[in-house]
PDB file of C-alpha atoms in Angstrom:
ATOM      1  CA  MET D 119     -36.064  32.896 -54.217  1.00 49.00           C
ATOM      2  CA  ALA D 120     -35.691  29.369 -55.211  1.00 52.00           C
ATOM      3  CA  GLN D 121     -32.527  29.070 -53.234  1.00 53.00           C
ATOM      4  CA  GLU D 122     -34.043  30.563 -50.078  1.00 55.00           C
ATOM      5  CA  ALA D 123     -36.566  27.751 -49.668  1.00 55.00           C
ATOM      6  CA  LEU D 124     -35.185  24.665 -47.955  1.00 54.00           C
ATOM      7  CA  THR D 125     -35.574  21.404 -49.572  1.00 57.00           C
ATOM      8  CA  PRO D 126     -36.613  18.540 -47.209  1.00 56.00           C
ATOM      9  CA  GLU D 127     -33.134  17.040 -47.421  1.00 58.00           C
ATOM     10  CA  GLU D 128     -31.342  20.135 -46.230  1.00 57.00           C
ATOM     11  CA  GLY D 129     -33.765  20.374 -43.204  1.00 53.00           C
ATOM     12  CA  LYS D 130     -32.863  16.851 -42.227  1.00 57.00           C
ATOM     13  CA  LYS D 131     -29.233  17.649 -42.647  1.00 59.00           C
ATOM     14  CA  LYS D 132     -29.446  20.613 -40.112  1.00 63.00           C
ATOM     15  CA  LYS D 133     -31.420  18.582 -37.589  1.00 65.00           C
ATOM     16  CA  GLY D 134     -28.802  15.676 -37.889  1.00 69.00           C
ATOM     17  CA  GLY D 135     -25.983  18.103 -37.281  1.00 82.00           C
ATOM     18  CA  LEU D 136     -27.820  19.545 -34.151  1.00 87.00           C
ATOM     19  CA  LEU D 137     -28.468  16.028 -32.915  1.00 89.00           C
ATOM     20  CA  LYS D 138     -24.798  15.081 -33.334  1.00 90.00           C
ATOM     21  CA  TRP D 139     -23.619  18.012 -31.165  1.00 91.00           C
ATOM     22  CA  ILE D 140     -26.152  17.218 -28.469  1.00 92.00           C
ATOM     23  CA  ILE D 141     -24.845  13.676 -28.334  1.00 93.00           C
ATOM     24  CA  ILE D 142     -21.284  14.879 -28.195  1.00 94.00           C
ATOM     25  CA  VAL D 143     -22.095  17.260 -25.291  1.00 93.00           C
ATOM     26  CA  VAL D 144     -23.905  14.584 -23.363  1.00 93.00           C
ATOM     27  CA  LEU D 145     -21.034  12.157 -23.929  1.00 93.00           C
ATOM     28  CA  LEU D 146     -18.478  14.696 -22.729  1.00 93.00           C
ATOM     29  CA  ALA D 147     -20.521  15.402 -19.638  1.00 92.00           C
ATOM     30  CA  ALA D 148     -20.782  11.731 -18.908  1.00 92.00           C
ATOM     31  CA  LEU D 149     -16.938  11.281 -19.297  1.00 91.00           C
ATOM     32  CA  GLY D 150     -16.373  14.202 -17.011  1.00 90.00           C
ATOM     33  CA  VAL D 151     -18.604  12.779 -14.296  1.00 90.00           C
ATOM     34  CA  GLY D 152     -16.996   9.378 -14.815  1.00 89.00           C
ATOM     35  CA  GLY D 153     -13.505  10.915 -14.398  1.00 88.00           C
ATOM     36  CA  TRP D 154     -14.461  12.769 -11.325  1.00 86.00           C
ATOM     37  CA  PHE D 155     -15.975   9.591  -9.859  1.00 83.00           C
ATOM     38  CA  GLY D 156     -12.943   7.541 -10.733  1.00 83.00           C
ATOM     39  CA  TYR D 157     -10.654  10.190  -9.167  1.00 82.00           C
ATOM     40  CA  LYS D 158     -12.762  10.124  -5.878  1.00 82.00           C
ATOM     41  CA  MET D 159     -12.853   6.393  -5.678  1.00 80.00           C
ATOM     42  CA  PHE D 160      -9.185   5.505  -6.576  1.00 79.00           C
ATOM     43  CA  PHE D 161      -6.795   8.487  -6.307  1.00 77.00           C
ATOM     44  CA  ALA D 162      -8.210  10.827  -3.713  1.00 73.00           C
ATOM     45  CA  PRO D 163      -7.166  10.164  -0.056  1.00 74.00           C
ATOM     46  CA  SER D 164      -9.943   8.550   1.926  1.00 64.00           C
ATOM     47  CA  PRO D 165     -11.571  10.464   4.757  1.00 65.00           C
ATOM     48  CA  GLU D 166     -10.687   7.614   7.277  1.00 62.00           C
ATOM     49  CA  ASP D 167      -7.037   7.917   6.278  1.00 50.00           C
ATOM     50  CA  PRO D 168      -5.334   9.274   9.395  1.00 51.00           C
ATOM     51  CA  ALA D 169      -2.490  10.938   7.477  1.00 50.00           C
ATOM     52  CA  ALA D 170      -4.923  12.772   5.329  1.00 48.00           C
ATOM     53  CA  GLN D 171      -6.909  13.903   8.340  1.00 49.00           C
ATOM     54  CA  GLN D 172      -3.864  15.051  10.090  1.00 49.00           C
ATOM     55  CA  ASP D 173      -2.734  17.070   7.019  1.00 49.00           C
ATOM     56  CA  ALA D 174      -6.178  18.603   6.654  1.00 46.00           C
ATOM     57  CA  ALA D 175      -6.417  19.484  10.372  1.00 46.00           C
ATOM     58  CA  GLY D 176      -2.926  20.809  10.792  1.00 46.00           C
ATOM     59  CA  ASP D 177      -1.611  24.281   9.912  1.00 44.00           C
ATOM     60  CA  PRO D 178      -0.913  24.709   6.087  1.00 46.00           C
ATOM     61  CA  GLY D 179       2.400  26.392   6.851  1.00 44.00           C
ATOM     62  CA  LYS D 180       3.570  23.718   9.303  1.00 41.00           C
ATOM     63  CA  PRO D 181       4.564  20.262   8.018  1.00 44.00           C
ATOM     64  CA  ALA D 182       3.024  17.240   9.736  1.00 41.00           C
ATOM     65  CA  GLU D 183       5.396  15.689  12.332  1.00 47.00           C
ATOM     66  CA  GLN D 184       6.613  12.250  11.454  1.00 55.00           C
ATOM     67  CA  LYS D 185       8.462  10.090  13.899  1.00 64.00           C
ATOM     68  CA  GLU D 186      11.731   9.068  12.426  1.00 78.00           C
ATOM     69  CA  GLY D 187      14.169   6.983  14.180  1.00 83.00           C
ATOM     70  CA  LEU D 188      17.299   4.899  13.610  1.00 89.00           C
ATOM     71  CA  ILE D 189      17.390   2.134  10.988  1.00 92.00           C
ATOM     72  CA  VAL D 190      18.762  -1.187  12.381  1.00 92.00           C
ATOM     73  CA  PRO D 191      19.406  -4.100  10.134  1.00 94.00           C
ATOM     74  CA  LEU D 192      18.585  -7.486  11.510  1.00 93.00           C
ATOM     75  CA  PRO D 193      20.348 -10.619  10.336  1.00 93.00           C
ATOM     76  CA  THR D 194      18.934 -12.471   7.172  1.00 94.00           C
ATOM     77  CA  PHE D 195      16.512 -15.263   8.189  1.00 94.00           C
ATOM     78  CA  LEU D 196      16.409 -18.535   6.160  1.00 94.00           C
ATOM     79  CA  VAL D 197      13.672 -20.797   7.285  1.00 93.00           C
ATOM     80  CA  ASN D 198      11.578 -23.818   5.977  1.00 91.00           C
ATOM     81  CA  LEU D 199       7.946 -22.793   5.475  1.00 91.00           C
ATOM     82  CA  ALA D 200       5.161 -24.804   7.095  1.00 90.00           C
ATOM     83  CA  ASP D 201       4.132 -26.449   3.804  1.00 83.00           C
ATOM     84  CA  PRO D 202       2.901 -30.038   3.839  1.00 81.00           C
ATOM     85  CA  LEU D 203       5.955 -31.441   2.093  1.00 78.00           C
ATOM     86  CA  GLY D 204       8.377 -28.971   3.670  1.00 72.00           C
ATOM     87  CA  ARG D 205      10.092 -28.205   0.363  1.00 86.00           C
ATOM     88  CA  ARG D 206       9.680 -24.436   0.462  1.00 89.00           C
ATOM     89  CA  TYR D 207      12.151 -22.004   1.934  1.00 92.00           C
ATOM     90  CA  LEU D 208      11.804 -18.325   2.870  1.00 92.00           C
ATOM     91  CA  LYS D 209      14.894 -16.055   2.854  1.00 94.00           C
ATOM     92  CA  LEU D 210      13.903 -12.714   4.571  1.00 95.00           C
ATOM     93  CA  GLY D 211      15.972  -9.642   5.042  1.00 95.00           C
ATOM     94  CA  VAL D 212      14.577  -7.100   7.510  1.00 95.00           C
ATOM     95  CA  GLU D 213      15.508  -3.623   8.682  1.00 95.00           C
ATOM     96  CA  VAL D 214      13.785  -2.119  11.803  1.00 94.00           C
ATOM     97  CA  GLU D 215      13.178   1.636  12.482  1.00 94.00           C
ATOM     98  CA  VAL D 216      13.486   2.122  16.242  1.00 92.00           C
ATOM     99  CA  ARG D 217      12.653   5.252  18.242  1.00 90.00           C
ATOM    100  CA  ASP D 218      16.027   5.936  19.871  1.00 88.00           C
ATOM    101  CA  ALA D 219      19.386   4.728  20.757  1.00 90.00           C
ATOM    102  CA  ASP D 220      18.072   2.927  23.857  1.00 90.00           C
ATOM    103  CA  ALA D 221      15.798   0.785  21.671  1.00 90.00           C
ATOM    104  CA  GLN D 222      18.837   0.193  19.363  1.00 90.00           C
ATOM    105  CA  ALA D 223      20.870  -0.984  22.320  1.00 91.00           C
ATOM    106  CA  ALA D 224      18.025  -3.276  23.434  1.00 90.00           C
ATOM    107  CA  LEU D 225      17.974  -4.865  19.943  1.00 90.00           C
ATOM    108  CA  THR D 226      21.557  -5.968  20.281  1.00 90.00           C
ATOM    109  CA  LYS D 227      20.989  -6.914  23.986  1.00 92.00           C
ATOM    110  CA  TYR D 228      18.078  -9.165  23.200  1.00 93.00           C
ATOM    111  CA  GLU D 229      19.411 -10.479  19.813  1.00 92.00           C
ATOM    112  CA  ALA D 230      18.965 -14.177  20.775  1.00 94.00           C
ATOM    113  CA  LYS D 231      15.223 -13.544  21.823  1.00 94.00           C
ATOM    114  CA  ILE D 232      14.581 -11.705  18.664  1.00 93.00           C
ATOM    115  CA  LYS D 233      16.111 -14.331  16.406  1.00 94.00           C
ATOM    116  CA  ASP D 234      14.167 -17.133  18.157  1.00 95.00           C
ATOM    117  CA  THR D 235      10.840 -15.209  18.054  1.00 94.00           C
ATOM    118  CA  LEU D 236      11.202 -14.330  14.362  1.00 94.00           C
ATOM    119  CA  LEU D 237      12.430 -17.788  13.352  1.00 94.00           C
ATOM    120  CA  LEU D 238       9.354 -19.330  15.018  1.00 94.00           C
ATOM    121  CA  LEU D 239       7.049 -16.801  13.453  1.00 94.00           C
ATOM    122  CA  LEU D 240       8.471 -17.196   9.927  1.00 93.00           C
ATOM    123  CA  SER D 241       8.606 -20.899  10.002  1.00 92.00           C
ATOM    124  CA  SER D 242       4.902 -21.016  10.928  1.00 92.00           C
ATOM    125  CA  LYS D 243       4.065 -19.333   7.650  1.00 91.00           C
ATOM    126  CA  THR D 244       2.984 -21.095   4.386  1.00 91.00           C
ATOM    127  CA  TYR D 245       3.544 -20.172   0.896  1.00 90.00           C
ATOM    128  CA  GLU D 246      -0.067 -19.206   0.424  1.00 89.00           C
ATOM    129  CA  GLY D 247       0.063 -17.145   3.629  1.00 89.00           C
ATOM    130  CA  LEU D 248       2.777 -14.970   2.121  1.00 90.00           C
ATOM    131  CA  SER D 249       1.802 -14.738  -1.424  1.00 89.00           C
ATOM    132  CA  THR D 250      -0.368 -11.596  -1.616  1.00 92.00           C
ATOM    133  CA  MET D 251       0.640  -8.062  -0.788  1.00 93.00           C
ATOM    134  CA  GLN D 252      -1.804  -7.964   2.065  1.00 94.00           C
ATOM    135  CA  ASP D 253      -0.028 -10.950   3.640  1.00 92.00           C
ATOM    136  CA  LYS D 254       3.300  -9.255   3.459  1.00 93.00           C
ATOM    137  CA  VAL D 255       1.906  -6.100   5.132  1.00 94.00           C
ATOM    138  CA  GLU D 256       0.424  -8.221   7.814  1.00 94.00           C
ATOM    139  CA  LEU D 257       3.842 -10.079   8.254  1.00 94.00           C
ATOM    140  CA  LYS D 258       5.449  -6.612   8.781  1.00 94.00           C
ATOM    141  CA  GLN D 259       2.983  -5.766  11.432  1.00 95.00           C
ATOM    142  CA  GLU D 260       3.312  -9.105  13.238  1.00 94.00           C
ATOM    143  CA  ILE D 261       7.109  -8.655  13.284  1.00 94.00           C
ATOM    144  CA  ALA D 262       6.766  -5.193  14.720  1.00 93.00           C
ATOM    145  CA  ASP D 263       4.337  -6.381  17.297  1.00 93.00           C
ATOM    146  CA  ARG D 264       6.612  -9.205  18.377  1.00 93.00           C
ATOM    147  CA  LEU D 265       9.629  -6.963  18.538  1.00 93.00           C
ATOM    148  CA  ASN D 266       7.706  -4.416  20.598  1.00 92.00           C
ATOM    149  CA  GLN D 267       6.707  -7.190  23.017  1.00 92.00           C
ATOM    150  CA  ILE D 268      10.366  -7.945  23.548  1.00 90.00           C
ATOM    151  CA  LEU D 269      11.662  -4.373  23.646  1.00 88.00           C
ATOM    152  CA  GLY D 270       8.743  -2.839  25.358  1.00 82.00           C
ATOM    153  CA  ASN D 271       7.425   0.740  25.252  1.00 78.00           C
ATOM    154  CA  GLY D 272       6.863   0.812  21.519  1.00 83.00           C
ATOM    155  CA  GLY D 273      10.507   1.054  20.591  1.00 88.00           C
ATOM    156  CA  VAL D 274       9.898  -0.274  17.135  1.00 91.00           C
ATOM    157  CA  LEU D 275       8.311   2.185  14.796  1.00 92.00           C
ATOM    158  CA  ARG D 276       8.434   0.458  11.436  1.00 93.00           C
ATOM    159  CA  VAL D 277       9.647  -2.724   9.879  1.00 94.00           C
ATOM    160  CA  TYR D 278      11.063  -2.797   6.328  1.00 95.00           C
ATOM    161  CA  ILE D 279      11.452  -5.917   4.339  1.00 94.00           C
ATOM    162  CA  THR D 280      14.635  -5.482   2.237  1.00 94.00           C
ATOM    163  CA  GLU D 281      14.765  -8.942   0.814  1.00 94.00           C
ATOM    164  CA  MET D 282      12.263 -11.685   0.401  1.00 93.00           C
ATOM    165  CA  VAL D 283      12.775 -14.869  -1.542  1.00 92.00           C
ATOM    166  CA  ILE D 284      10.365 -17.843  -1.468  1.00 90.00           C
ATOM    167  CA  GLN D 285      11.554 -21.010  -3.246  1.00 87.00           C
TER     168      GLN D 285
END
């Protein structure tokens, strides 16, 4: 009978053990909610992402159509950047994905116009204007826009930067 009665120390010990398990469960729940939130914010495709919407709206058995064209390399460009002292250079290698063989032929036909346009565009850039990833993506878009102005009818699908050195 003496062993059946709990001493005050043993009662506190059981309450402390129960409190520890409650804290562990609450922490695990908080980590789970934090992990879910982190996934939704950083890894899950955003709803305004057009590729994700097309995949969600399309048939599950049918892959999404991607326009693929011909890859055409352009000559390497070496220009002075528009920095105040003019001591920085940009060496840029570019390949262009065009829609069809007609656009590829137009690239060779208008090669002088393309070189002139891209040299003027690249030489107007500064080191600070090309330093971030966003700036490089914008440069690719500007190159595609300028090429589409020359070629017309959206002949250029994508621009790939294959080499970029700023010194």
